[in-house]
XYZ file of C-alpha atoms in Angstrom:
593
model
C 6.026 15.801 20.969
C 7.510 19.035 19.477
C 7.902 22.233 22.164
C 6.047 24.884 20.245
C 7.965 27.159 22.380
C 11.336 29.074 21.059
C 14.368 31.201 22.414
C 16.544 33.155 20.290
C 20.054 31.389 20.448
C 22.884 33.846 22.090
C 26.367 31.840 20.724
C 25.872 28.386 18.220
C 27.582 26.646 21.208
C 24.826 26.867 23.188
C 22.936 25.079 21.197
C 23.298 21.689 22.102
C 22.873 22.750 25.533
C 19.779 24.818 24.824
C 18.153 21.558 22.320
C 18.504 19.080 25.466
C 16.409 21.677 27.503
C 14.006 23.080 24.279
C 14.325 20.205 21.769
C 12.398 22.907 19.121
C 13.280 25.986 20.822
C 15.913 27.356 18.384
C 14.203 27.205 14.567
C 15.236 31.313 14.147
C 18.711 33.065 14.455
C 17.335 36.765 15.190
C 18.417 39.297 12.762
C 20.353 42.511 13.822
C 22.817 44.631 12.185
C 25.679 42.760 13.656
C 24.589 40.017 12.010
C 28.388 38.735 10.158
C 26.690 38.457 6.739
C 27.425 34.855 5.717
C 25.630 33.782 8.918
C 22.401 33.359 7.402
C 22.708 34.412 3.249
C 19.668 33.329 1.750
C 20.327 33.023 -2.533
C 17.457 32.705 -4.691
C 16.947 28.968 -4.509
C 19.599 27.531 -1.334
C 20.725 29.023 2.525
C 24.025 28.544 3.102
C 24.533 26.700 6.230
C 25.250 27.976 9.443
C 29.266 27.514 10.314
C 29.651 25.815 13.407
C 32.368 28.399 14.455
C 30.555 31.667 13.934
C 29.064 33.323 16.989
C 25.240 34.501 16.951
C 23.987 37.967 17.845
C 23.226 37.774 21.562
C 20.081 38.741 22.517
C 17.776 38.088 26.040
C 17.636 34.636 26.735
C 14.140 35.345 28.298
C 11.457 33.641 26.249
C 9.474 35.948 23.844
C 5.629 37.169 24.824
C 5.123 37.653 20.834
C 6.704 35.466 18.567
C 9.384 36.243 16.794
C 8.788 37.343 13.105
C 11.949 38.457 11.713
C 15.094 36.549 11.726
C 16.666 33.530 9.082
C 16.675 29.575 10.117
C 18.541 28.583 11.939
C 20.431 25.490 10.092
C 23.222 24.357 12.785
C 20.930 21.081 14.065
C 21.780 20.304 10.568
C 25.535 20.870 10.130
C 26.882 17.976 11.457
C 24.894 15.318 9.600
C 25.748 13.270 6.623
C 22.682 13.671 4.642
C 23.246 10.937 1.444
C 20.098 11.376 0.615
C 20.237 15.209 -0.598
C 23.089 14.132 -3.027
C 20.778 11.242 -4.574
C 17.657 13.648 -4.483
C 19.367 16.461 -5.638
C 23.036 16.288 -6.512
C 23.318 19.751 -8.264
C 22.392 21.614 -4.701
C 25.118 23.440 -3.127
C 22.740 23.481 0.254
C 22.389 20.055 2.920
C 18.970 19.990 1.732
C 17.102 20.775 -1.438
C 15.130 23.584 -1.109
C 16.438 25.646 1.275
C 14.723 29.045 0.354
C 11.307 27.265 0.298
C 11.851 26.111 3.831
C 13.413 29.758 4.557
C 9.745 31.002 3.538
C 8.092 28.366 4.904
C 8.744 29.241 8.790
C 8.880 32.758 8.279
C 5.115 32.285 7.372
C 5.108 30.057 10.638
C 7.079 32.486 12.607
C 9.668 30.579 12.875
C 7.763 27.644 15.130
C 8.026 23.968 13.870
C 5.628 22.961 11.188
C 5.960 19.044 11.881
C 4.374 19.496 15.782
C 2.033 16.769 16.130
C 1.982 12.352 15.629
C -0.728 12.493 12.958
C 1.059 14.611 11.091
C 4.510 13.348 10.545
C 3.093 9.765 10.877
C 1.087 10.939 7.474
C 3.572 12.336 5.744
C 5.541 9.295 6.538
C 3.105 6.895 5.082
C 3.071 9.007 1.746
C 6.583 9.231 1.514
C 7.326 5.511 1.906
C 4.549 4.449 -1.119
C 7.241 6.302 -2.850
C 10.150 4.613 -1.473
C 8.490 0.943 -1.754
C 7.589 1.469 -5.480
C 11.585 2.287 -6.205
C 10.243 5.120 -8.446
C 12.574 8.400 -6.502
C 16.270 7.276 -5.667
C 17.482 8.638 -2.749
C 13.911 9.344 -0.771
C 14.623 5.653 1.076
C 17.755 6.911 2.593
C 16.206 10.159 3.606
C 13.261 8.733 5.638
C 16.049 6.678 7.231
C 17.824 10.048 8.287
C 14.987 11.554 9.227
C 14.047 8.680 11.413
C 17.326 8.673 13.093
C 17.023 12.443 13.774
C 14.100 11.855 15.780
C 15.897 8.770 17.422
C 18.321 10.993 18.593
C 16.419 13.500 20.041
C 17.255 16.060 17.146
C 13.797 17.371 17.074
C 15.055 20.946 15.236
C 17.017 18.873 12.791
C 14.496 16.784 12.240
C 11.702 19.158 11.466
C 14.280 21.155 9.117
C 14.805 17.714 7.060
C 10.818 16.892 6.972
C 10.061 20.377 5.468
C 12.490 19.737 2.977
C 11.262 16.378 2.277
C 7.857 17.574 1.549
C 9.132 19.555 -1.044
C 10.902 17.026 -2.843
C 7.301 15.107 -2.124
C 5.354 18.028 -3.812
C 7.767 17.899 -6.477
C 7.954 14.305 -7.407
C 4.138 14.430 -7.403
C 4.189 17.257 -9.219
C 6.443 15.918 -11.950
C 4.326 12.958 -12.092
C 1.366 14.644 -12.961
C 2.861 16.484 -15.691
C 4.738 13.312 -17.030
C 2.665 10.776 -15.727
C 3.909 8.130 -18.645
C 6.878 7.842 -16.173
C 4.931 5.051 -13.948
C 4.868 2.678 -16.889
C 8.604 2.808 -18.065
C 10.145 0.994 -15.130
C 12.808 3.714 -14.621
C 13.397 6.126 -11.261
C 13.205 9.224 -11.349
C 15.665 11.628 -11.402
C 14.847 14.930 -10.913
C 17.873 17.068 -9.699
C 17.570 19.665 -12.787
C 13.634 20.350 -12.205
C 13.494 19.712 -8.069
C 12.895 23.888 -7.771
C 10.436 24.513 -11.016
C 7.941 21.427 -9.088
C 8.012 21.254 -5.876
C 7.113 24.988 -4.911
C 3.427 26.715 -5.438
C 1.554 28.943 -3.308
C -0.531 26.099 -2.336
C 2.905 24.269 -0.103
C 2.311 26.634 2.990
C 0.523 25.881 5.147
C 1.237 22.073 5.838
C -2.038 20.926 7.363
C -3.345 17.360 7.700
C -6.126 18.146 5.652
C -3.818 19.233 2.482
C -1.467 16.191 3.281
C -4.558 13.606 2.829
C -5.258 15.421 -0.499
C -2.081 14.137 -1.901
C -3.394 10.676 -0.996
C -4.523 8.398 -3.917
C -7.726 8.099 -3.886
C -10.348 5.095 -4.997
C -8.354 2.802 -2.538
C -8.108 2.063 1.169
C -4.707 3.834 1.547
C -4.077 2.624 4.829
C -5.039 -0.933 4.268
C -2.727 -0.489 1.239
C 0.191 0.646 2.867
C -0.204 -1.587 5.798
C 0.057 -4.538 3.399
C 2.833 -3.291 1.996
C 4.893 -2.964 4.730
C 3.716 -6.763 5.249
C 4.906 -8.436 2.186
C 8.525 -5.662 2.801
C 8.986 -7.365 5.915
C 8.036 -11.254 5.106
C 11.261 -13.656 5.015
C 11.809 -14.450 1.331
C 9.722 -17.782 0.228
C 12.047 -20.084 -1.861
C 9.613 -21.228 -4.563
C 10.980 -20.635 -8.204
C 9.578 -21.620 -11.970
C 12.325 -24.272 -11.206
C 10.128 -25.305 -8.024
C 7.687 -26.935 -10.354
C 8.735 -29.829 -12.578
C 6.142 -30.246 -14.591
C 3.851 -27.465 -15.788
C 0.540 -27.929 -14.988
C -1.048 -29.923 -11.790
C -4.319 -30.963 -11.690
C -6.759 -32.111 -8.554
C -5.222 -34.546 -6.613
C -1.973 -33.645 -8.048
C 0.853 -34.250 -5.469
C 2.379 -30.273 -5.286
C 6.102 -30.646 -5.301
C 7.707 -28.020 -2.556
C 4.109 -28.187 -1.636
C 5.318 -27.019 2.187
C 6.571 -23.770 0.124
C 3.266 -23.237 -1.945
C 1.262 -23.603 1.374
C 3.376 -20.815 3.421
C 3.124 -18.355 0.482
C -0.800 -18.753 0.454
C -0.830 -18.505 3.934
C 1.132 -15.169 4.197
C -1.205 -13.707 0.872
C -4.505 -14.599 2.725
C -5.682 -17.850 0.658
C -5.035 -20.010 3.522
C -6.283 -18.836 7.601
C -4.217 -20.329 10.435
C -5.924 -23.518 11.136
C -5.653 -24.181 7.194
C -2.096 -23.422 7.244
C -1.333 -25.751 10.304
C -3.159 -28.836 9.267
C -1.251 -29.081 5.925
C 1.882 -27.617 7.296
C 1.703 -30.912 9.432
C 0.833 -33.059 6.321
C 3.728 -35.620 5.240
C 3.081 -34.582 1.139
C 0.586 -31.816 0.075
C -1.912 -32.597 -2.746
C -4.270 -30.162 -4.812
C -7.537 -31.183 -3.201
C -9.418 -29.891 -0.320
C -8.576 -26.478 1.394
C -5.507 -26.637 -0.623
C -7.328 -27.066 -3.960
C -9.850 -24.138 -2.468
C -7.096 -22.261 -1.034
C -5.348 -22.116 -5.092
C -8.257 -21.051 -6.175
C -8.877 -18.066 -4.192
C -5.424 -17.373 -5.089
C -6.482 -17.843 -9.033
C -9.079 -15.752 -8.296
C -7.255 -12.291 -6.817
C -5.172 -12.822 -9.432
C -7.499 -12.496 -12.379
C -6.906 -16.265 -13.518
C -9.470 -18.966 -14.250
C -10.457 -20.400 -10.507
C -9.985 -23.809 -11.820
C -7.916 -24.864 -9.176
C -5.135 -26.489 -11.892
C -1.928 -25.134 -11.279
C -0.745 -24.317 -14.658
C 1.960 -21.883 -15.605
C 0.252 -18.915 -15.415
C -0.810 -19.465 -11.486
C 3.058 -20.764 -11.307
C 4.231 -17.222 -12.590
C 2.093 -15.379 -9.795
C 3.217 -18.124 -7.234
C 6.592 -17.497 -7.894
C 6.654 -13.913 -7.276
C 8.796 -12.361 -4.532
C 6.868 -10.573 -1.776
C 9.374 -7.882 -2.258
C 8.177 -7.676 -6.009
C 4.563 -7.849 -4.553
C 5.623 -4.761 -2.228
C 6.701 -2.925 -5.216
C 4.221 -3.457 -7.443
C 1.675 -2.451 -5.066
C 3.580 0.856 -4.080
C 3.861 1.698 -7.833
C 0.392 0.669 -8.824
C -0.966 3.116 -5.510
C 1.095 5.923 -7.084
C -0.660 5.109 -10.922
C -3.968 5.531 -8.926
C -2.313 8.963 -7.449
C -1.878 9.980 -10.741
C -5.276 9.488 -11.856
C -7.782 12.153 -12.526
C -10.325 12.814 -9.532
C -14.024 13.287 -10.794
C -16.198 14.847 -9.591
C -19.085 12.767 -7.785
C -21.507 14.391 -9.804
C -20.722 13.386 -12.829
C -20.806 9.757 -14.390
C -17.123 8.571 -15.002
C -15.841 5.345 -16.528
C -12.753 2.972 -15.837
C -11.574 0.810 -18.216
C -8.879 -1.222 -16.070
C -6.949 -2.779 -18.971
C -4.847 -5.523 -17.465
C -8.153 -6.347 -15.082
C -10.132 -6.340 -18.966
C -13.287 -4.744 -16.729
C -15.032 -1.448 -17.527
C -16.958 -0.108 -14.537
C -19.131 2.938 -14.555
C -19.176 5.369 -11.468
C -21.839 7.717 -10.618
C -22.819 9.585 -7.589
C -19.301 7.616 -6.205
C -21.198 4.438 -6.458
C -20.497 1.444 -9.147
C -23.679 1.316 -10.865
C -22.472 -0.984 -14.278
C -19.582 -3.235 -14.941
C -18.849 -5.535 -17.793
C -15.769 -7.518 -19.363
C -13.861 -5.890 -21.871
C -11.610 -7.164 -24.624
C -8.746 -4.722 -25.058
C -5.887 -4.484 -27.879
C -3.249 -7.490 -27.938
C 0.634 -6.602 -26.728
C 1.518 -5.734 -30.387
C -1.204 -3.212 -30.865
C -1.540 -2.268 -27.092
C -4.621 0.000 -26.143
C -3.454 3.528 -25.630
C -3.581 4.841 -22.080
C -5.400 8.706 -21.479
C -8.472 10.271 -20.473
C -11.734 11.138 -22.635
C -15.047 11.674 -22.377
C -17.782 10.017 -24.526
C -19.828 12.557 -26.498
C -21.268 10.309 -29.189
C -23.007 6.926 -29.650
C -23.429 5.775 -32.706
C -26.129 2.802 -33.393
C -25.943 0.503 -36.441
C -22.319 1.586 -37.251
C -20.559 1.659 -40.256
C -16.877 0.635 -39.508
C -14.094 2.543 -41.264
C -10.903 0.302 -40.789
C -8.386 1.661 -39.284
C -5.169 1.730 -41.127
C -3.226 -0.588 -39.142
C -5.558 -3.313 -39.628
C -6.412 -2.017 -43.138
C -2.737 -2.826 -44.111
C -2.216 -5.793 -41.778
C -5.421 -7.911 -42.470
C -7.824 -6.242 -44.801
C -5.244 -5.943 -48.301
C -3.384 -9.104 -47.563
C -6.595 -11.091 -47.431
C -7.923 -9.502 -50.360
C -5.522 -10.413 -52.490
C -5.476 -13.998 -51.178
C -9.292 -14.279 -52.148
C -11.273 -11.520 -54.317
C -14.417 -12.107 -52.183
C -13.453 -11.016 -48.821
C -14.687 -7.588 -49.617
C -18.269 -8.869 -50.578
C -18.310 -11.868 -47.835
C -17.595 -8.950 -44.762
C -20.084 -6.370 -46.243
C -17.176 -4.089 -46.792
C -16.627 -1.726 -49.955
C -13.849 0.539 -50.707
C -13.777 4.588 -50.382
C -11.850 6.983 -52.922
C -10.697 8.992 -49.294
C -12.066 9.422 -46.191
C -12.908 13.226 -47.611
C -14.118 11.841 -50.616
C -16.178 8.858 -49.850
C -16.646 8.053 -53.540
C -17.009 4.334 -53.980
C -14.389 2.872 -55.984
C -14.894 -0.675 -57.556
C -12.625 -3.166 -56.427
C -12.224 -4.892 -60.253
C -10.675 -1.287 -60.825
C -7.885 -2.541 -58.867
C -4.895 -4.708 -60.136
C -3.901 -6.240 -56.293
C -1.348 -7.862 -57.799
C 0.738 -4.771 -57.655
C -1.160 -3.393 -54.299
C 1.236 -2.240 -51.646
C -0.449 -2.302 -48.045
C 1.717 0.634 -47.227
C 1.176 3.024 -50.381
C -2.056 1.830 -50.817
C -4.759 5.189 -51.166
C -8.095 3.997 -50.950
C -9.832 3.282 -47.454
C -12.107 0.506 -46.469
C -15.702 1.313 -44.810
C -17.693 -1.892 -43.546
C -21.544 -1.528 -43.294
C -23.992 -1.749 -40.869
C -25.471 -5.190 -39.628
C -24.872 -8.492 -37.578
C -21.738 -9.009 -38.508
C -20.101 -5.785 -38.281
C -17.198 -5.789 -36.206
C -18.470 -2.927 -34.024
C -21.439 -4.660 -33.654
C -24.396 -2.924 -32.650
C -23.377 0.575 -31.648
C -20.233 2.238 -30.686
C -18.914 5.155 -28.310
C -17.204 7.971 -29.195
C -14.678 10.229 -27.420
C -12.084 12.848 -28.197
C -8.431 11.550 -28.745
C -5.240 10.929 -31.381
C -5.558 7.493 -31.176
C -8.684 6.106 -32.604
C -9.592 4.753 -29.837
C -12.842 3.834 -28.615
C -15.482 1.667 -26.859
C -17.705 -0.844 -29.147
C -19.995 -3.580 -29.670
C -18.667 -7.070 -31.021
C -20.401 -9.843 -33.065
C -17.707 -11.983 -31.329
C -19.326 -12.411 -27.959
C -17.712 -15.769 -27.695
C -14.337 -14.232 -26.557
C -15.463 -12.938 -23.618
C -15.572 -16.586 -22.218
C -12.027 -16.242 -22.464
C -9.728 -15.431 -19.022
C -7.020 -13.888 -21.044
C -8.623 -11.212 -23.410
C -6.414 -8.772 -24.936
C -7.178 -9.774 -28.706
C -8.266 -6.494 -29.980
C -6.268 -4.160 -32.351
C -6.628 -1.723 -29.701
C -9.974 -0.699 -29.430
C -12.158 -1.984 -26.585
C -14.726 -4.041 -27.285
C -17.645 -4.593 -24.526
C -19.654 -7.577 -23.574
C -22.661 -5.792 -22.288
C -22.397 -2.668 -25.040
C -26.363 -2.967 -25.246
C -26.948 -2.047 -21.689
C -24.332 0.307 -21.580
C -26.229 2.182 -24.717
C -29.697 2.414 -22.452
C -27.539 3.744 -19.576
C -25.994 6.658 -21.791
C -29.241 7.083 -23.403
C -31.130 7.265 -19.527
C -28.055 9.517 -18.558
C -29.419 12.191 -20.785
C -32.545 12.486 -19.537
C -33.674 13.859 -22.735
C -37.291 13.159 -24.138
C -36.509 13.908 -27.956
C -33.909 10.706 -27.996
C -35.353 7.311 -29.414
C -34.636 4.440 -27.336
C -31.762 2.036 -28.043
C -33.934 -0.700 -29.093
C -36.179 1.746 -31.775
C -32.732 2.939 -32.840
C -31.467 -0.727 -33.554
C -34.789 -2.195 -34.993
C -34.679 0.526 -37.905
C -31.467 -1.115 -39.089
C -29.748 2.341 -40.466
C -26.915 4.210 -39.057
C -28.132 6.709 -36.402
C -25.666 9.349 -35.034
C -26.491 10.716 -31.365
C -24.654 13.388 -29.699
C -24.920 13.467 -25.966
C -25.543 16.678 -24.088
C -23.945 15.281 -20.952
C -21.017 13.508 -21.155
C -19.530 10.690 -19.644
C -15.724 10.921 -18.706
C -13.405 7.717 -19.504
C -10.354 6.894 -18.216
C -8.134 4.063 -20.261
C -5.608 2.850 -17.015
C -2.941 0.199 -16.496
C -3.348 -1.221 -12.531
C -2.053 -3.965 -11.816
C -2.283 -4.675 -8.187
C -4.312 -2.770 -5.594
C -6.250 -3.712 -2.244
C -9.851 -3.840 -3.125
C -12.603 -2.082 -0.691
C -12.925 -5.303 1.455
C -8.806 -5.367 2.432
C -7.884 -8.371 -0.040
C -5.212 -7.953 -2.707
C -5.694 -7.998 -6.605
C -3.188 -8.704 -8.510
C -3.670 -9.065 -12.345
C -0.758 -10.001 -15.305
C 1.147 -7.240 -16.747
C 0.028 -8.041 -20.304
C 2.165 -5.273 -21.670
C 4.949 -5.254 -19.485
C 5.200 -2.015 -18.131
C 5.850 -3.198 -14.697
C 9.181 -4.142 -14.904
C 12.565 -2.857 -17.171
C 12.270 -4.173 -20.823
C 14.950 -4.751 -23.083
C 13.076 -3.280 -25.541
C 12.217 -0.108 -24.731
C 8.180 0.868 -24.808
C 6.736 2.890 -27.028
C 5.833 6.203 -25.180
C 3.101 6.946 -27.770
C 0.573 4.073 -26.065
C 1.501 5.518 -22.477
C 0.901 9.343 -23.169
C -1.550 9.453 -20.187
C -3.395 12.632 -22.084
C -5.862 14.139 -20.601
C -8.410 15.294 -23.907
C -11.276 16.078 -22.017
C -9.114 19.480 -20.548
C -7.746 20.114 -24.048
């Protein structure tokens, strides 16, 4: 434990003497006017570090009665140590740390005592900063929770105070940064943020440094500690040695003989599909077949992972078999710190998650799930954009106006294949989308129609085979983006569904119309079903809306401790050779615009 008590150091020699006695008595050189003045300069944004060969004012060595609240840290518990990590975090700092006059204020607020004095609260701030360090995302921040560890190892209690002050700063700012540029968690690429360290990581709000402030920085929606316990599992499992090339044929049906089955068995075993007695009995086993607790134990495993539980090990269950439990570590750190990012609503008000690798909407209110359904969301070549909106129409019987992707994609090239797509899809064609004048399609010669130059725009009317189907939800954004009905309710049978040009269509749209309708609690709006039955387009704007967040998770621990795991459809969880295109990963929030 930290010695809240201090002593104002006579000579920097002593100080070694005085730590072994006081580990945390000496966080304040006293100020006096024969003070040599490079002793303690403080510049705008770094303290110059105490020289090991320049001799303090001397002053009582009694212990204060009132704490001391003038005077400049004291830096000399860090002089001596090789800090590689403030180079990585910050390699433009002329200062062993990176934000030396933020610490400077931070214990003159404190009086100079240590801010890091009890278990809970370096063990939390700990825990936050290695999610950060397991999801690879800040260079440098692994290395400095080493150093700070080895501080504390060593007994250098000052030093390591000093070095945890600083390190919640460069926390605060990563954070910070994050929240600003939040499409930073789906490029793949670390952080580097030497040139904006000072502009994030400061704030009123950084003093004082309380547990309760340090849980706010937690994610929340998750069981952080369950999270980060299983993390620090799958960091510290012995590599498995399964690979694609494990498997040499591609799919294995029950009562398949598993090749490397041994393998297969030990990695379900360490991810929770197999329990000890299940593990031991086929451990034991000469060959290992896909039946029994093996074939339930796959299954399970199909199941976290968002695959059909068919228990046939095809390639997709080979691809998440395969997967280092260091890549599971990392994956899970970076998905916690997507969640971080996240906006928090407020309890009382109904908020929506569409989880686009999980294809699930789920509907929140009062902190309780209240509706869920399966989603179809847009394909990896039209990807559906990720941001924040709230709903604040719904629109029954809709007419569809195409959007100009698909307009020059589908729409022109199969009209000019066959003249009576237009008539066969209940579709006519508009002068403009200001002037809706209808224009007549034999006006046309398609011949010479370019898909790309082409002026007109194409509106498809309501009824049962409109491809918003019954009614459709509106929210604010630059995308087009929004939440719909489908005729199609056949593809939801589907495991893998991202078919959609990127809006989101929903399986159980109807119910999810009476909920926004009973959400209003407004007497003067028809229900759904008296809406529908009158077969015309009906426009209703809601009074209280319903906030909806697009996201991109792809492995979290769920409320009961097991991990989920889902495929990274759009590959933003690892580098690319082709670079993404930030416009589908803006992370915008338009409900605060």
């Amino acid at each position: 434990m930290l010695n809240p008590q201090r002593v104002v150091a006579k000579r920097v020699s002593k100080l070694l003497v005085l730590s072994l006695m006081v580990p945390s008595s000496v966080f304040a050189a006293e100020v006096s006017p024969v003070v040599p003045h490079n002793v303690a300069a403080v510049s705008q944004n770094n303290v110059q570090a105490v020289d090991s060969n320049i001799v303090l004012p001397q002053s009582s060595t009694n212990a204060r009665k009132a704490p001391l609240t003038t005077g400049s840290v004291d830096w000399s518990s860090l002089n001596n140590q090789h800090l590689l990590s403030t180079k990585m975090l910050c390699g433009d700092t002329t200062s062993n740390v990176c934000f030396a006059s933020q610490i400077e204020q931070a214990y003159a607020q404190n009086k100079f005592y240590p801010l890091w004095n009890t278990v809970a609260l370096r063990k939390e701030l700990t825990s936050q900063l290695q999610m950060v360090a397991d999801s690879k995302m800040l260079p440098g921040i692994t290395q400095r929770l080493a150093e700070m560890n080895k501080l504390e190892q060593e007994g250098n209690l000052r030093g390591y105070d000093l070095l945890a002050t600083d390190t919640y700063y460069v926390y605060r700012a990563f954070l910070n940064y994050i929240a600003d540029h939040r499409d930073v968690l789906f490029l793949s690429k670390p952080v580097k943020m030497s040139q904006v360290m000072v502009q994030y990581g400061g704030g009123e709000d950084a003093y004082p440094m309380t547990m309760a402030k340090l849980t706010t920085y937690r994610p929340t929606y998750i069981p952080f500690e369950s999270t980060m316990k299983m993390i620090g599992v799958y960091q510290h499992l012995a590599p498995h040695h399964l690979t694609a090339a494990s498997f040499k044929s591609t799919v294995y049906r029950q009562g398949d003989v598993l090749p490397n089955g041994h393998d297969v068995v030990q990695v379900l075993y360490h991810l929770g599909d197999l329990n000890q007695t299940q593990y031991d009995t086929l451990s034991a086993q000469p060959t290992v077949t896909n039946s029994g607790v093996m074939l339930a134990g796959i299954k399970l495993f199909q199941q976290r992972h968002g695959l059909n539980p068919d228990g046939i090990v095809g390639p997709e269950t080979i691809k998440q078999l395969v997967m280092p439990y260091s890549d599971i570590a990392r994956l899970l750190a970076l998905n916690t710190l997507r969640i971080s990012a996240l906006n928090r609503h407020d309890d009382a008000r109904a908020h929506i998650w569409v989880n686009i690798p999980n294809y699930k909407l789920e509907l929140y209110d009062n902190g309780k799930k209240v509706f869920e359904s399966k989603v179809i969301v847009g394909r990896d070549t039209r990807p559906t954009n990720l941001f924040s909106s709230a709903i604040t129409t719904m629109v029954v019987n809709p007419y569809w106006n195409v959007p100009v992707t698909i307009k020059q994609h589908d729409v022109i090239p199969k009209v000019k294949l066959s003249r009576d797509y237009l008539k066969a899809h209940n579709m006519q064609i508009l002068n403009s989308w200001r002037d809706r004048t209808v224009v007549p399609p034999s006006s046309i010669d398609w011949a010479t129609v370019n898909p790309k130059t082409f002026p007109h725009e194409f509106q498809q009317g309501p009824g049962p085979h409109n491809s918003l189907g019954n009614v459709k939800f509106l929210m604010p954004n630059d995308y087009a983006i929004f939440l719909h009905d489908t005729p199609a309710h056949g593809l939801f049978s589907r495991n893998k569904r991202d078919l959609s040009s990127g809006c989101v269509r929903v399986e159980r749209a109807d119910d999810l119309a009476n909920y926004v309708i009973d959400y209003q609690q407004r007497s003067n709006i028809d229900t759904f079903k008296s809406m529908l039955d009158t077969k015309k387009n009906k426009v209703v704007s809601l009074s209280k809306r319903i906030d909806v967040d697009f996201v991109y998770l792809t492995a979290w621990v769920d409320q009961s401790g097991h991990l989920q795991m889902r495929n990274d459809i759009y590959g933003y969880d690892s580098p690319q050779a082709k670079p993404i295109k930030t416009k589908f990963i803006t992370m915008k929030d338009f409900v605060k615009r």
